PDB file of C-alpha atoms in Angstrom:
ATOM      1  CA  UNK A   1       0.000   0.000   0.000  1.00 73.00           C
ATOM      2  CA  UNK A   2       2.861   2.368   0.860  1.00 73.00           C
ATOM      3  CA  UNK A   3       4.455   1.679  -2.528  1.00 76.00           C
ATOM      4  CA  UNK A   4       1.205   2.508  -4.325  1.00 80.00           C
ATOM      5  CA  UNK A   5       0.761   5.717  -2.302  1.00 86.00           C
ATOM      6  CA  UNK A   6       4.345   6.779  -3.011  1.00 84.00           C
ATOM      7  CA  UNK A   7       3.913   6.119  -6.721  1.00 89.00           C
ATOM      8  CA  UNK A   8       0.642   8.074  -6.830  1.00 93.00           C
ATOM      9  CA  UNK A   9       2.478  10.973  -5.174  1.00 92.00           C
ATOM     10  CA  UNK A  10       5.199  10.721  -7.829  1.00 93.00           C
ATOM     11  CA  UNK A  11       2.607  10.765 -10.616  1.00 95.00           C
ATOM     12  CA  UNK A  12       0.894  13.819  -9.104  1.00 96.00           C
ATOM     13  CA  UNK A  13       4.193  15.696  -8.763  1.00 95.00           C
ATOM     14  CA  UNK A  14       5.248  14.797 -12.308  1.00 95.00           C
ATOM     15  CA  UNK A  15       1.877  15.857 -13.755  1.00 96.00           C
ATOM     16  CA  UNK A  16       1.876  19.200 -11.925  1.00 97.00           C
ATOM     17  CA  UNK A  17       5.532  19.794 -12.812  1.00 95.00           C
ATOM     18  CA  UNK A  18       4.904  18.988 -16.478  1.00 95.00           C
ATOM     19  CA  UNK A  19       1.960  21.393 -16.540  1.00 96.00           C
ATOM     20  CA  UNK A  20       4.078  24.227 -15.113  1.00 96.00           C
ATOM     21  CA  UNK A  21       7.007  23.475 -17.420  1.00 94.00           C
ATOM     22  CA  UNK A  22       4.700  23.514 -20.438  1.00 94.00           C
ATOM     23  CA  UNK A  23       3.091  26.764 -19.235  1.00 95.00           C
ATOM     24  CA  UNK A  24       6.481  28.469 -18.950  1.00 94.00           C
ATOM     25  CA  UNK A  25       7.413  27.402 -22.474  1.00 92.00           C
ATOM     26  CA  UNK A  26       4.065  28.189 -24.099  1.00 93.00           C
ATOM     27  CA  UNK A  27       3.095  31.401 -22.307  1.00 93.00           C
ATOM     28  CA  UNK A  28       6.470  33.097 -21.949  1.00 94.00           C
ATOM     29  CA  UNK A  29       9.421  31.671 -23.895  1.00 91.00           C
ATOM     30  CA  UNK A  30       7.907  30.686 -27.248  1.00 89.00           C
ATOM     31  CA  UNK A  31       6.265  34.079 -27.946  1.00 89.00           C
ATOM     32  CA  UNK A  32       9.552  35.827 -27.070  1.00 88.00           C
ATOM     33  CA  UNK A  33      11.649  33.339 -29.114  1.00 84.00           C
ATOM     34  CA  UNK A  34      13.728  32.660 -26.015  1.00 88.00           C
ATOM     35  CA  UNK A  35      15.079  29.161 -25.402  1.00 83.00           C
ATOM     36  CA  UNK A  36      15.750  27.338 -22.156  1.00 85.00           C
ATOM     37  CA  UNK A  37      18.241  24.598 -21.359  1.00 81.00           C
ATOM     38  CA  UNK A  38      18.065  20.855 -21.867  1.00 82.00           C
ATOM     39  CA  UNK A  39      15.775  19.026 -24.236  1.00 83.00           C
ATOM     40  CA  UNK A  40      12.956  21.620 -23.860  1.00 85.00           C
ATOM     41  CA  UNK A  41      15.440  24.134 -25.281  1.00 84.00           C
ATOM     42  CA  UNK A  42      16.398  21.780 -28.104  1.00 85.00           C
ATOM     43  CA  UNK A  43      12.711  21.300 -28.903  1.00 88.00           C
ATOM     44  CA  UNK A  44      12.173  25.075 -29.054  1.00 86.00           C
ATOM     45  CA  UNK A  45      15.120  25.415 -31.461  1.00 86.00           C
ATOM     46  CA  UNK A  46      13.703  22.642 -33.676  1.00 88.00           C
ATOM     47  CA  UNK A  47      10.392  24.540 -33.697  1.00 87.00           C
ATOM     48  CA  UNK A  48      12.151  27.756 -34.753  1.00 83.00           C
ATOM     49  CA  UNK A  49      13.989  25.987 -37.592  1.00 86.00           C
ATOM     50  CA  UNK A  50      11.333  23.617 -38.944  1.00 87.00           C
ATOM     51  CA  UNK A  51       8.043  24.950 -37.444  1.00 84.00           C
ATOM     52  CA  UNK A  52       7.496  21.423 -36.150  1.00 89.00           C
ATOM     53  CA  UNK A  53       5.221  21.699 -33.076  1.00 90.00           C
ATOM     54  CA  UNK A  54       7.237  21.848 -29.857  1.00 89.00           C
ATOM     55  CA  UNK A  55       5.120  19.052 -28.378  1.00 89.00           C
ATOM     56  CA  UNK A  56       6.099  16.718 -31.226  1.00 91.00           C
ATOM     57  CA  UNK A  57       9.723  17.907 -31.200  1.00 90.00           C
ATOM     58  CA  UNK A  58       9.981  16.985 -27.515  1.00 89.00           C
ATOM     59  CA  UNK A  59       8.897  13.430 -28.258  1.00 88.00           C
ATOM     60  CA  UNK A  60      11.291  13.135 -31.202  1.00 89.00           C
ATOM     61  CA  UNK A  61      14.209  14.388 -29.092  1.00 87.00           C
ATOM     62  CA  UNK A  62      13.480  12.605 -25.818  1.00 86.00           C
ATOM     63  CA  UNK A  63      12.140   9.141 -26.558  1.00 83.00           C
ATOM     64  CA  UNK A  64      15.240   7.913 -28.499  1.00 83.00           C
ATOM     65  CA  UNK A  65      17.521   9.378 -25.814  1.00 80.00           C
ATOM     66  CA  UNK A  66      15.627   7.599 -23.035  1.00 80.00           C
ATOM     67  CA  UNK A  67      15.762   4.321 -24.951  1.00 79.00           C
ATOM     68  CA  UNK A  68      19.485   4.761 -25.651  1.00 75.00           C
ATOM     69  CA  UNK A  69      20.193   5.447 -21.992  1.00 72.00           C
ATOM     70  CA  UNK A  70      18.163   2.596 -20.490  1.00 75.00           C
ATOM     71  CA  UNK A  71      21.232   0.871 -19.067  1.00 73.00           C
ATOM     72  CA  UNK A  72      22.241   4.052 -17.244  1.00 71.00           C
ATOM     73  CA  UNK A  73      18.935   4.512 -15.386  1.00 72.00           C
ATOM     74  CA  UNK A  74      16.474   2.233 -13.604  1.00 77.00           C
ATOM     75  CA  UNK A  75      13.408   0.998 -15.457  1.00 81.00           C
ATOM     76  CA  UNK A  76      11.072   2.752 -12.986  1.00 85.00           C
ATOM     77  CA  UNK A  77      12.917   6.049 -13.488  1.00 83.00           C
ATOM     78  CA  UNK A  78      12.750   5.574 -17.269  1.00 83.00           C
ATOM     79  CA  UNK A  79       8.993   4.915 -17.183  1.00 87.00           C
ATOM     80  CA  UNK A  80       8.382   8.009 -15.050  1.00 89.00           C
ATOM     81  CA  UNK A  81      10.568  10.085 -17.368  1.00 87.00           C
ATOM     82  CA  UNK A  82       8.635   8.888 -20.424  1.00 88.00           C
ATOM     83  CA  UNK A  83       5.422   9.820 -18.594  1.00 92.00           C
ATOM     84  CA  UNK A  84       6.892  13.253 -17.818  1.00 92.00           C
ATOM     85  CA  UNK A  85       7.838  13.846 -21.459  1.00 90.00           C
ATOM     86  CA  UNK A  86       4.418  12.691 -22.691  1.00 92.00           C
ATOM     87  CA  UNK A  87       2.564  14.908 -20.213  1.00 94.00           C
ATOM     88  CA  UNK A  88       4.733  17.940 -21.021  1.00 93.00           C
ATOM     89  CA  UNK A  89       4.179  17.413 -24.750  1.00 92.00           C
ATOM     90  CA  UNK A  90       0.439  17.005 -24.171  1.00 94.00           C
ATOM     91  CA  UNK A  91       0.200  20.236 -22.168  1.00 95.00           C
ATOM     92  CA  UNK A  92       2.300  22.199 -24.685  1.00 93.00           C
ATOM     93  CA  UNK A  93       0.039  20.981 -27.501  1.00 91.00           C
ATOM     94  CA  UNK A  94      -3.186  21.634 -25.574  1.00 93.00           C
ATOM     95  CA  UNK A  95      -2.545  25.037 -23.986  1.00 93.00           C
ATOM     96  CA  UNK A  96      -2.842  27.163 -27.161  1.00 90.00           C
ATOM     97  CA  UNK A  97      -6.299  25.750 -27.881  1.00 89.00           C
ATOM     98  CA  UNK A  98      -7.441  26.072 -24.255  1.00 88.00           C
ATOM     99  CA  UNK A  99      -6.125  29.544 -23.404  1.00 83.00           C
ATOM    100  CA  UNK A 100      -5.378  32.801 -25.169  1.00 84.00           C
ATOM    101  CA  UNK A 101      -2.229  34.111 -23.549  1.00 84.00           C
ATOM    102  CA  UNK A 102      -1.956  37.918 -23.464  1.00 85.00           C
ATOM    103  CA  UNK A 103       1.110  39.191 -25.316  1.00 84.00           C
ATOM    104  CA  UNK A 104       4.035  40.472 -23.251  1.00 88.00           C
ATOM    105  CA  UNK A 105       6.085  43.246 -24.802  1.00 85.00           C
ATOM    106  CA  UNK A 106       8.837  43.271 -22.163  1.00 90.00           C
ATOM    107  CA  UNK A 107      11.503  40.602 -22.842  1.00 92.00           C
ATOM    108  CA  UNK A 108      12.733  40.667 -19.253  1.00 93.00           C
ATOM    109  CA  UNK A 109       9.321  39.643 -17.917  1.00 93.00           C
ATOM    110  CA  UNK A 110       9.022  36.784 -20.425  1.00 93.00           C
ATOM    111  CA  UNK A 111      12.522  35.556 -19.644  1.00 94.00           C
ATOM    112  CA  UNK A 112      12.224  35.733 -15.858  1.00 95.00           C
ATOM    113  CA  UNK A 113       8.738  34.287 -15.486  1.00 95.00           C
ATOM    114  CA  UNK A 114       9.387  31.637 -18.123  1.00 94.00           C
ATOM    115  CA  UNK A 115      12.525  30.576 -16.254  1.00 93.00           C
ATOM    116  CA  UNK A 116      10.689  30.551 -12.919  1.00 95.00           C
ATOM    117  CA  UNK A 117       7.790  28.412 -14.209  1.00 95.00           C
ATOM    118  CA  UNK A 118      10.150  25.966 -15.890  1.00 93.00           C
ATOM    119  CA  UNK A 119      12.387  25.797 -12.816  1.00 90.00           C
ATOM    120  CA  UNK A 120       9.466  25.013 -10.496  1.00 94.00           C
ATOM    121  CA  UNK A 121       8.132  22.475 -12.991  1.00 93.00           C
ATOM    122  CA  UNK A 122      11.445  20.629 -13.361  1.00 89.00           C
ATOM    123  CA  UNK A 123      11.964  20.629  -9.577  1.00 88.00           C
ATOM    124  CA  UNK A 124       8.544  19.013  -9.048  1.00 92.00           C
ATOM    125  CA  UNK A 125       9.333  16.424 -11.726  1.00 90.00           C
ATOM    126  CA  UNK A 126      12.633  15.613 -10.010  1.00 85.00           C
ATOM    127  CA  UNK A 127      10.798  15.307  -6.676  1.00 87.00           C
ATOM    128  CA  UNK A 128       8.561  12.808  -8.459  1.00 90.00           C
ATOM    129  CA  UNK A 129      11.629  10.611  -9.121  1.00 84.00           C
ATOM    130  CA  UNK A 130      11.777  11.411 -12.845  1.00 85.00           C
ATOM    131  CA  UNK A 131      13.562  13.656 -15.320  1.00 82.00           C
ATOM    132  CA  UNK A 132      12.154  16.395 -17.525  1.00 81.00           C
ATOM    133  CA  UNK A 133      14.026  15.047 -20.539  1.00 74.00           C
ATOM    134  CA  UNK A 134      17.046  13.351 -21.993  1.00 69.00           C
ATOM    135  CA  UNK A 135      19.782  15.874 -21.197  1.00 72.00           C
ATOM    136  CA  UNK A 136      20.654  14.053 -17.970  1.00 69.00           C
ATOM    137  CA  UNK A 137      20.879  10.805 -19.894  1.00 72.00           C
ATOM    138  CA  UNK A 138      23.148  12.379 -22.527  1.00 76.00           C
ATOM    139  CA  UNK A 139      25.354  13.649 -19.704  1.00 72.00           C
ATOM    140  CA  UNK A 140      25.569  10.187 -18.143  1.00 67.00           C
ATOM    141  CA  UNK A 141      26.458   8.572 -21.477  1.00 72.00           C
ATOM    142  CA  UNK A 142      29.183  11.163 -22.117  1.00 75.00           C
ATOM    143  CA  UNK A 143      30.543  10.768 -18.578  1.00 67.00           C
ATOM    144  CA  UNK A 144      30.573   6.979 -18.923  1.00 69.00           C
ATOM    145  CA  UNK A 145      32.777   7.063 -22.030  1.00 76.00           C
ATOM    146  CA  UNK A 146      34.964  10.055 -21.189  1.00 76.00           C
ATOM    147  CA  UNK A 147      36.516  11.942 -18.280  1.00 75.00           C
ATOM    148  CA  UNK A 148      33.854  14.666 -18.523  1.00 73.00           C
ATOM    149  CA  UNK A 149      31.605  14.899 -15.469  1.00 67.00           C
ATOM    150  CA  UNK A 150      27.782  14.916 -15.933  1.00 64.00           C
ATOM    151  CA  UNK A 151      27.461  18.501 -14.658  1.00 62.00           C
ATOM    152  CA  UNK A 152      30.110  19.635 -17.140  1.00 70.00           C
ATOM    153  CA  UNK A 153      28.338  17.818 -19.983  1.00 74.00           C
ATOM    154  CA  UNK A 154      25.029  19.537 -19.140  1.00 74.00           C
ATOM    155  CA  UNK A 155      26.801  22.919 -19.076  1.00 74.00           C
ATOM    156  CA  UNK A 156      28.299  22.236 -22.522  1.00 79.00           C
ATOM    157  CA  UNK A 157      24.897  21.180 -23.923  1.00 81.00           C
ATOM    158  CA  UNK A 158      23.213  24.329 -22.596  1.00 82.00           C
ATOM    159  CA  UNK A 159      26.042  26.444 -24.042  1.00 83.00           C
ATOM    160  CA  UNK A 160      25.507  24.829 -27.447  1.00 85.00           C
ATOM    161  CA  UNK A 161      21.801  25.694 -27.243  1.00 83.00           C
ATOM    162  CA  UNK A 162      22.663  29.346 -26.570  1.00 84.00           C
ATOM    163  CA  UNK A 163      25.145  29.382 -29.464  1.00 86.00           C
ATOM    164  CA  UNK A 164      22.509  27.843 -31.748  1.00 84.00           C
ATOM    165  CA  UNK A 165      20.068  30.635 -30.894  1.00 82.00           C
ATOM    166  CA  UNK A 166      22.715  33.248 -31.747  1.00 84.00           C
ATOM    167  CA  UNK A 167      23.534  31.546 -35.073  1.00 85.00           C
ATOM    168  CA  UNK A 168      19.947  30.819 -36.165  1.00 81.00           C
ATOM    169  CA  UNK A 169      18.687  34.345 -35.586  1.00 79.00           C
ATOM    170  CA  UNK A 170      22.015  36.137 -35.928  1.00 83.00           C
ATOM    171  CA  UNK A 171      20.913  37.944 -32.796  1.00 83.00           C
ATOM    172  CA  UNK A 172      23.210  37.946 -29.789  1.00 87.00           C
ATOM    173  CA  UNK A 173      20.534  39.579 -27.623  1.00 89.00           C
ATOM    174  CA  UNK A 174      18.255  36.559 -27.961  1.00 86.00           C
ATOM    175  CA  UNK A 175      21.138  34.293 -26.948  1.00 87.00           C
ATOM    176  CA  UNK A 176      21.788  36.450 -23.881  1.00 90.00           C
ATOM    177  CA  UNK A 177      18.105  36.414 -22.941  1.00 91.00           C
ATOM    178  CA  UNK A 178      18.210  32.603 -23.271  1.00 89.00           C
ATOM    179  CA  UNK A 179      21.235  32.543 -20.965  1.00 89.00           C
ATOM    180  CA  UNK A 180      19.268  34.504 -18.350  1.00 92.00           C
ATOM    181  CA  UNK A 181      16.374  32.073 -18.697  1.00 91.00           C
ATOM    182  CA  UNK A 182      18.674  29.074 -18.151  1.00 87.00           C
ATOM    183  CA  UNK A 183      20.288  30.760 -15.139  1.00 87.00           C
ATOM    184  CA  UNK A 184      16.930  31.579 -13.534  1.00 90.00           C
ATOM    185  CA  UNK A 185      15.693  28.035 -14.151  1.00 88.00           C
ATOM    186  CA  UNK A 186      18.814  26.527 -12.532  1.00 81.00           C
ATOM    187  CA  UNK A 187      18.543  28.817  -9.493  1.00 82.00           C
ATOM    188  CA  UNK A 188      14.856  28.027  -8.974  1.00 86.00           C
ATOM    189  CA  UNK A 189      15.538  24.287  -9.223  1.00 82.00           C
ATOM    190  CA  UNK A 190      18.333  24.544  -6.654  1.00 73.00           C
ATOM    191  CA  UNK A 191      16.130  26.515  -4.254  1.00 76.00           C
ATOM    192  CA  UNK A 192      13.192  24.149  -4.694  1.00 79.00           C
ATOM    193  CA  UNK A 193      15.411  21.147  -3.991  1.00 72.00           C
ATOM    194  CA  UNK A 194      16.978  22.829  -0.981  1.00 59.00           C
ATOM    195  CA  UNK A 195      19.798  25.122  -1.723  1.00 51.00           C
ATOM    196  CA  UNK A 196      23.309  24.770  -3.061  1.00 51.00           C
ATOM    197  CA  UNK A 197      24.359  22.843  -6.152  1.00 61.00           C
ATOM    198  CA  UNK A 198      26.336  20.336  -4.050  1.00 75.00           C
ATOM    199  CA  UNK A 199      25.226  18.777  -0.766  1.00 80.00           C
ATOM    200  CA  UNK A 200      27.255  16.995   1.890  1.00 86.00           C
ATOM    201  CA  UNK A 201      25.284  14.029   3.216  1.00 88.00           C
ATOM    202  CA  UNK A 202      26.120  12.045   6.361  1.00 88.00           C
ATOM    203  CA  UNK A 203      24.260   8.751   6.714  1.00 89.00           C
ATOM    204  CA  UNK A 204      24.442   6.702   9.938  1.00 88.00           C
ATOM    205  CA  UNK A 205      23.371   3.179   9.014  1.00 86.00           C
ATOM    206  CA  UNK A 206      23.770  -0.410  10.214  1.00 83.00           C
ATOM    207  CA  UNK A 207      24.061  -1.378   6.522  1.00 83.00           C
ATOM    208  CA  UNK A 208      26.641   1.217   5.499  1.00 83.00           C
ATOM    209  CA  UNK A 209      28.581  -1.011   3.095  1.00 84.00           C
ATOM    210  CA  UNK A 210      25.581  -2.314   1.133  1.00 85.00           C
ATOM    211  CA  UNK A 211      23.967   1.143   1.145  1.00 87.00           C
ATOM    212  CA  UNK A 212      27.213   2.665  -0.123  1.00 84.00           C
ATOM    213  CA  UNK A 213      27.267   0.159  -2.967  1.00 85.00           C
ATOM    214  CA  UNK A 214      23.706   1.077  -3.967  1.00 85.00           C
ATOM    215  CA  UNK A 215      24.515   4.812  -3.911  1.00 85.00           C
ATOM    216  CA  UNK A 216      27.614   4.236  -6.030  1.00 84.00           C
ATOM    217  CA  UNK A 217      25.736   2.068  -8.548  1.00 82.00           C
ATOM    218  CA  UNK A 218      22.515   4.077  -8.863  1.00 81.00           C
ATOM    219  CA  UNK A 219      23.866   7.630  -8.491  1.00 80.00           C
ATOM    220  CA  UNK A 220      27.366   7.170  -9.843  1.00 78.00           C
ATOM    221  CA  UNK A 221      28.736   8.937  -6.744  1.00 81.00           C
ATOM    222  CA  UNK A 222      31.716   7.882  -4.625  1.00 80.00           C
ATOM    223  CA  UNK A 223      32.141   8.522  -0.933  1.00 84.00           C
ATOM    224  CA  UNK A 224      33.775   7.437   2.301  1.00 85.00           C
ATOM    225  CA  UNK A 225      32.668   5.196   5.162  1.00 86.00           C
ATOM    226  CA  UNK A 226      33.805   6.620   8.525  1.00 84.00           C
ATOM    227  CA  UNK A 227      34.047   4.442  11.638  1.00 85.00           C
ATOM    228  CA  UNK A 228      33.243   5.752  15.100  1.00 77.00           C
ATOM    229  CA  UNK A 229      31.513   5.118  18.415  1.00 79.00           C
ATOM    230  CA  UNK A 230      28.596   6.574  20.284  1.00 77.00           C
ATOM    231  CA  UNK A 231      29.142   9.119  23.076  1.00 78.00           C
ATOM    232  CA  UNK A 232      29.326   6.458  25.804  1.00 79.00           C
ATOM    233  CA  UNK A 233      31.796   4.333  23.797  1.00 78.00           C
ATOM    234  CA  UNK A 234      29.428   1.363  24.118  1.00 79.00           C
ATOM    235  CA  UNK A 235      28.710   0.669  20.464  1.00 79.00           C
ATOM    236  CA  UNK A 236      30.412   1.156  17.107  1.00 81.00           C
ATOM    237  CA  UNK A 237      28.911   3.262  14.354  1.00 79.00           C
ATOM    238  CA  UNK A 238      29.543   3.540  10.627  1.00 85.00           C
ATOM    239  CA  UNK A 239      28.861   6.802   8.838  1.00 87.00           C
ATOM    240  CA  UNK A 240      28.612   7.231   5.081  1.00 87.00           C
ATOM    241  CA  UNK A 241      30.042  10.530   3.856  1.00 88.00           C
ATOM    242  CA  UNK A 242      28.943  11.397   0.310  1.00 88.00           C
ATOM    243  CA  UNK A 243      28.486  14.515  -1.820  1.00 84.00           C
ATOM    244  CA  UNK A 244      25.617  14.741  -4.296  1.00 84.00           C
ATOM    245  CA  UNK A 245      24.036  17.413  -6.475  1.00 77.00           C
ATOM    246  CA  UNK A 246      20.899  19.067  -5.145  1.00 73.00           C
ATOM    247  CA  UNK A 247      18.941  17.517  -8.010  1.00 72.00           C
ATOM    248  CA  UNK A 248      19.985  14.061  -6.759  1.00 81.00           C
ATOM    249  CA  UNK A 249      18.842  14.546  -3.152  1.00 83.00           C
ATOM    250  CA  UNK A 250      15.354  13.129  -3.743  1.00 83.00           C
ATOM    251  CA  UNK A 251      16.744  10.044  -5.475  1.00 84.00           C
ATOM    252  CA  UNK A 252      19.281   9.568  -2.668  1.00 87.00           C
ATOM    253  CA  UNK A 253      16.447   9.718  -0.111  1.00 87.00           C
ATOM    254  CA  UNK A 254      14.552   7.094  -2.078  1.00 86.00           C
ATOM    255  CA  UNK A 255      17.599   4.780  -2.132  1.00 87.00           C
ATOM    256  CA  UNK A 256      18.090   5.185   1.632  1.00 88.00           C
ATOM    257  CA  UNK A 257      14.397   4.578   2.413  1.00 87.00           C
ATOM    258  CA  UNK A 258      14.404   1.496   0.224  1.00 85.00           C
ATOM    259  CA  UNK A 259      17.441  -0.116   1.875  1.00 83.00           C
ATOM    260  CA  UNK A 260      17.483   1.251   5.443  1.00 85.00           C
ATOM    261  CA  UNK A 261      14.464   3.163   6.737  1.00 85.00           C
ATOM    262  CA  UNK A 262      16.096   3.503  10.162  1.00 85.00           C
ATOM    263  CA  UNK A 263      19.140   5.362   8.828  1.00 87.00           C
ATOM    264  CA  UNK A 264      19.899   8.806  10.224  1.00 86.00           C
ATOM    265  CA  UNK A 265      20.477  11.284   7.378  1.00 87.00           C
ATOM    266  CA  UNK A 266      22.021  14.746   7.750  1.00 87.00           C
ATOM    267  CA  UNK A 267      22.149  17.024   4.686  1.00 86.00           C
ATOM    268  CA  UNK A 268      24.382  20.114   4.641  1.00 82.00           C
ATOM    269  CA  UNK A 269      25.362  22.660   2.039  1.00 74.00           C
ATOM    270  CA  UNK A 270      28.843  22.353   0.526  1.00 71.00           C
ATOM    271  CA  UNK A 271      29.826  26.013   0.355  1.00 60.00           C
ATOM    272  CA  UNK A 272      33.345  25.290  -0.914  1.00 57.00           C
ATOM    273  CA  UNK A 273      34.989  22.137  -2.265  1.00 62.00           C
ATOM    274  CA  UNK A 274      38.720  21.574  -2.778  1.00 60.00           C
ATOM    275  CA  UNK A 275      40.339  18.281  -3.791  1.00 60.00           C
ATOM    276  CA  UNK A 276      38.833  14.794  -4.102  1.00 58.00           C
ATOM    277  CA  UNK A 277      40.867  12.536  -1.801  1.00 52.00           C
ATOM    278  CA  UNK A 278      38.219  12.426   0.941  1.00 49.00           C
ATOM    279  CA  UNK A 279      35.417  11.165  -1.283  1.00 51.00           C
ATOM    280  CA  UNK A 280      37.177   8.894  -3.795  1.00 49.00           C
TER     281      UNK A 280
END
């Protein structure tokens, strides 16, 4: 019963997030010809070039990427991501026929509010244990076959989207507006998922070794197991020390709940990081 309730909550979060993401694209970014990051941004660029509906472009871009990256993500995550993409495409296709959006003459308003809506939408989708599209999968594939980290791959992909906007329209201002949109979206996602881009997580668990293996396998993150004792020196404790991105916090919580519901979890912001010897 708990599994069903949790999955219904995920579906609700994904549906609401998809609706907000689609609203941000349809009401604010498309009329202003401003792109966002990730596969929604790629879909907007395809629309600008070919006039193919954004809803259809999202399916064309995302579904093959999800299928190609199946071995890098769990089947449940893949199914939820497909559902997210389908719902976002459905909302983007339906909104124009359901609502008449008033035109906005000020680019700053379109850029900011579009970025905010998309950021909230993507954050809700992530909280629903899914992804808003295939950019994360592309990043994982690139990281798996090269020394490039997933976060770096996503940054490169978003940069290419901005460059494409500048080239297609020969308008640097549009590219800069798109950059603002991507920045606002990233900031909103980080705030929605609790703060900084990197989090330090301490996990006190009786199954530290097996839990560490699951985190390494499913999140692709390394860490350290620290040994210690309680304050009265009567029992030994093992503490997992791991750093994850804020967008991975919800998935990390799900892994911990699945394998050790009694684990004590402490999440802190990593304000500054130097070196890698402690976590590798």
